[in-house]
Amino acid sequence: GGYAALDRHVEELLSAFGREMCVWGSDWPFIALDRRPSYDSCLSFLARWLPDPQDRDRVMRRNPTRLFGFGS
């Protein structure tokens, strides 16, 4: 259930683009769902897909900074 159905897709994305070219994106809290997921539950799946804290930091902070020029 939940986001587990995305596991294979996440594996394919990470395989195709590598952790160096992926970024975390979320429309939270501006999603149009009747039952909104908690942000904590979203982050728990991210931790499952990227168990290494350095990989999560890369996808959530370092990659967007580099790819989009944030902080430049």
Short mmCIF file of N, CA and C in Angstrom, two decimals:
data_model
loop_
_atom_site.label_atom_id
_atom_site.label_comp_id
_atom_site.label_asym_id
_atom_site.label_seq_id
_atom_site.Cartn_x
_atom_site.Cartn_y
_atom_site.Cartn_z
N GLY A 1 0.80 -1.19 0.00
CA GLY A 1 0.00 0.00 0.00
C GLY A 1 0.85 1.26 0.00
N GLY A 2 0.21 2.37 0.02
CA GLY A 2 0.92 3.65 0.08
C GLY A 2 1.83 3.85 -1.12
N TYR A 3 2.99 4.34 -0.84
CA TYR A 3 3.95 4.62 -1.90
C TYR A 3 4.76 3.40 -2.31
N ALA A 4 4.55 2.26 -1.66
CA ALA A 4 5.30 1.05 -2.00
C ALA A 4 5.09 0.66 -3.46
N ALA A 5 3.95 1.03 -4.02
CA ALA A 5 3.68 0.72 -5.44
C ALA A 5 4.66 1.46 -6.35
N LEU A 6 5.33 2.47 -5.84
CA LEU A 6 6.29 3.24 -6.64
C LEU A 6 7.71 2.69 -6.58
N ASP A 7 7.94 1.69 -5.75
CA ASP A 7 9.30 1.17 -5.54
C ASP A 7 10.02 0.88 -6.86
N ARG A 8 9.39 0.14 -7.74
CA ARG A 8 10.03 -0.24 -8.99
C ARG A 8 10.34 1.00 -9.84
N HIS A 9 9.44 1.96 -9.84
CA HIS A 9 9.65 3.18 -10.62
C HIS A 9 10.82 4.00 -10.06
N VAL A 10 10.90 4.07 -8.75
CA VAL A 10 12.01 4.79 -8.11
C VAL A 10 13.33 4.10 -8.44
N GLU A 11 13.37 2.77 -8.37
CA GLU A 11 14.58 2.03 -8.72
C GLU A 11 15.00 2.32 -10.15
N GLU A 12 14.02 2.36 -11.06
CA GLU A 12 14.32 2.65 -12.47
C GLU A 12 14.84 4.07 -12.65
N LEU A 13 14.25 5.04 -11.96
CA LEU A 13 14.72 6.42 -12.04
C LEU A 13 16.15 6.55 -11.53
N LEU A 14 16.42 5.94 -10.39
CA LEU A 14 17.76 6.01 -9.83
C LEU A 14 18.77 5.31 -10.73
N SER A 15 18.35 4.22 -11.34
CA SER A 15 19.23 3.49 -12.25
C SER A 15 19.50 4.29 -13.52
N ALA A 16 18.47 4.92 -14.06
CA ALA A 16 18.60 5.65 -15.32
C ALA A 16 19.38 6.96 -15.15
N PHE A 17 19.15 7.68 -14.07
CA PHE A 17 19.72 9.02 -13.91
C PHE A 17 20.82 9.10 -12.86
N GLY A 18 20.88 8.13 -11.97
CA GLY A 18 21.86 8.18 -10.89
C GLY A 18 21.43 9.16 -9.81
N ARG A 19 21.98 8.97 -8.66
CA ARG A 19 21.63 9.84 -7.53
C ARG A 19 22.10 11.27 -7.74
N GLU A 20 23.07 11.46 -8.63
CA GLU A 20 23.62 12.80 -8.88
C GLU A 20 22.69 13.68 -9.70
N MET A 21 21.69 13.10 -10.38
CA MET A 21 20.81 13.88 -11.24
C MET A 21 19.35 13.87 -10.79
N CYS A 22 19.08 13.29 -9.64
CA CYS A 22 17.70 13.25 -9.13
C CYS A 22 17.50 14.30 -8.06
N VAL A 23 16.29 14.84 -8.00
CA VAL A 23 15.92 15.78 -6.95
C VAL A 23 14.60 15.33 -6.33
N TRP A 24 14.39 15.71 -5.09
CA TRP A 24 13.14 15.41 -4.39
C TRP A 24 12.17 16.53 -4.71
N GLY A 25 10.97 16.16 -5.12
CA GLY A 25 9.95 17.15 -5.39
C GLY A 25 8.68 16.82 -4.65
N SER A 26 8.00 17.84 -4.21
CA SER A 26 6.75 17.64 -3.48
C SER A 26 5.84 18.83 -3.72
N ASP A 27 4.57 18.56 -3.86
CA ASP A 27 3.57 19.63 -3.94
C ASP A 27 2.97 19.91 -2.58
N TRP A 28 3.50 19.28 -1.55
CA TRP A 28 2.99 19.44 -0.21
C TRP A 28 3.09 20.89 0.20
N PRO A 29 2.16 21.51 0.81
CA PRO A 29 0.84 21.00 1.16
C PRO A 29 -0.22 21.33 0.11
N PHE A 30 0.19 21.64 -1.09
CA PHE A 30 -0.74 22.11 -2.12
C PHE A 30 -1.17 20.98 -3.05
N ILE A 31 -1.53 19.84 -2.49
CA ILE A 31 -1.97 18.72 -3.30
C ILE A 31 -3.49 18.62 -3.24
N ALA A 32 -4.07 18.22 -4.33
CA ALA A 32 -5.54 18.15 -4.41
C ALA A 32 -6.00 16.71 -4.18
N LEU A 33 -5.89 16.26 -2.96
CA LEU A 33 -6.34 14.93 -2.58
C LEU A 33 -7.34 15.05 -1.44
N ASP A 34 -8.30 14.13 -1.42
CA ASP A 34 -9.25 14.13 -0.32
C ASP A 34 -8.55 13.76 0.99
N ARG A 35 -7.68 12.76 0.93
CA ARG A 35 -6.91 12.35 2.11
C ARG A 35 -5.45 12.71 1.87
N ARG A 36 -5.01 13.73 2.50
CA ARG A 36 -3.63 14.17 2.32
C ARG A 36 -2.68 13.31 3.15
N PRO A 37 -1.59 12.88 2.54
CA PRO A 37 -0.59 12.15 3.33
C PRO A 37 0.17 13.13 4.22
N SER A 38 0.73 12.61 5.28
CA SER A 38 1.56 13.47 6.11
C SER A 38 2.93 13.61 5.46
N TYR A 39 3.56 14.73 5.69
CA TYR A 39 4.90 14.93 5.12
C TYR A 39 5.86 13.90 5.71
N ASP A 40 5.68 13.53 6.98
CA ASP A 40 6.52 12.52 7.61
C ASP A 40 6.44 11.19 6.87
N SER A 41 5.23 10.81 6.44
CA SER A 41 5.10 9.53 5.73
C SER A 41 5.81 9.61 4.38
N CYS A 42 5.75 10.77 3.72
CA CYS A 42 6.47 10.94 2.45
C CYS A 42 7.97 10.79 2.67
N LEU A 43 8.47 11.41 3.73
CA LEU A 43 9.90 11.34 4.02
C LEU A 43 10.33 9.94 4.43
N SER A 44 9.43 9.18 5.06
CA SER A 44 9.79 7.81 5.45
C SER A 44 10.00 6.94 4.21
N PHE A 45 9.22 7.17 3.16
CA PHE A 45 9.47 6.42 1.93
C PHE A 45 10.76 6.87 1.26
N LEU A 46 11.06 8.14 1.30
CA LEU A 46 12.32 8.62 0.76
C LEU A 46 13.48 7.94 1.48
N ALA A 47 13.37 7.80 2.79
CA ALA A 47 14.42 7.13 3.57
C ALA A 47 14.52 5.65 3.19
N ARG A 48 13.42 5.05 2.82
CA ARG A 48 13.46 3.65 2.38
C ARG A 48 14.11 3.53 1.01
N TRP A 49 13.77 4.47 0.11
CA TRP A 49 14.34 4.41 -1.24
C TRP A 49 15.80 4.83 -1.26
N LEU A 50 16.17 5.74 -0.36
CA LEU A 50 17.55 6.21 -0.26
C LEU A 50 17.99 6.07 1.20
N PRO A 51 18.37 4.85 1.60
CA PRO A 51 18.70 4.62 3.01
C PRO A 51 19.96 5.35 3.48
N ASP A 52 20.85 5.69 2.57
CA ASP A 52 22.08 6.39 2.94
C ASP A 52 21.78 7.88 3.15
N PRO A 53 22.05 8.41 4.35
CA PRO A 53 21.78 9.83 4.62
C PRO A 53 22.49 10.77 3.63
N GLN A 54 23.65 10.39 3.16
CA GLN A 54 24.37 11.23 2.19
C GLN A 54 23.63 11.26 0.86
N ASP A 55 23.03 10.14 0.45
CA ASP A 55 22.24 10.12 -0.78
C ASP A 55 21.00 11.00 -0.64
N ARG A 56 20.34 10.95 0.52
CA ARG A 56 19.17 11.80 0.75
C ARG A 56 19.57 13.27 0.72
N ASP A 57 20.70 13.60 1.34
CA ASP A 57 21.17 14.98 1.32
C ASP A 57 21.47 15.42 -0.12
N ARG A 58 22.04 14.52 -0.90
CA ARG A 58 22.34 14.84 -2.30
C ARG A 58 21.05 15.15 -3.06
N VAL A 59 20.05 14.28 -2.91
CA VAL A 59 18.80 14.42 -3.66
C VAL A 59 17.94 15.59 -3.16
N MET A 60 18.00 15.87 -1.87
CA MET A 60 17.15 16.91 -1.30
C MET A 60 17.81 18.29 -1.26
N ARG A 61 19.14 18.35 -1.21
CA ARG A 61 19.79 19.65 -1.03
C ARG A 61 20.88 19.93 -2.06
N ARG A 62 21.85 19.04 -2.15
CA ARG A 62 23.00 19.35 -3.02
C ARG A 62 22.64 19.37 -4.49
N ASN A 63 21.87 18.40 -4.97
CA ASN A 63 21.51 18.38 -6.40
C ASN A 63 20.69 19.60 -6.81
N PRO A 64 19.61 19.95 -6.07
CA PRO A 64 18.88 21.15 -6.48
C PRO A 64 19.74 22.40 -6.46
N THR A 65 20.63 22.49 -5.47
CA THR A 65 21.52 23.65 -5.39
C THR A 65 22.39 23.73 -6.63
N ARG A 66 22.95 22.60 -7.03
CA ARG A 66 23.83 22.55 -8.20
C ARG A 66 23.05 22.67 -9.50
N LEU A 67 21.99 21.91 -9.66
CA LEU A 67 21.27 21.87 -10.94
C LEU A 67 20.50 23.16 -11.25
N PHE A 68 19.98 23.82 -10.21
CA PHE A 68 19.15 25.00 -10.42
C PHE A 68 19.85 26.30 -10.01
N GLY A 69 21.10 26.18 -9.57
CA GLY A 69 21.87 27.37 -9.22
C GLY A 69 21.38 28.07 -7.96
N PHE A 70 20.71 27.33 -7.06
CA PHE A 70 20.28 27.94 -5.81
C PHE A 70 21.50 28.36 -5.01
N GLY A 71 21.42 29.52 -4.40
CA GLY A 71 22.51 29.99 -3.56
C GLY A 71 23.67 30.57 -4.33
N SER A 72 23.54 30.67 -5.64
CA SER A 72 24.65 31.21 -6.46
C SER A 72 24.63 32.71 -6.47
#
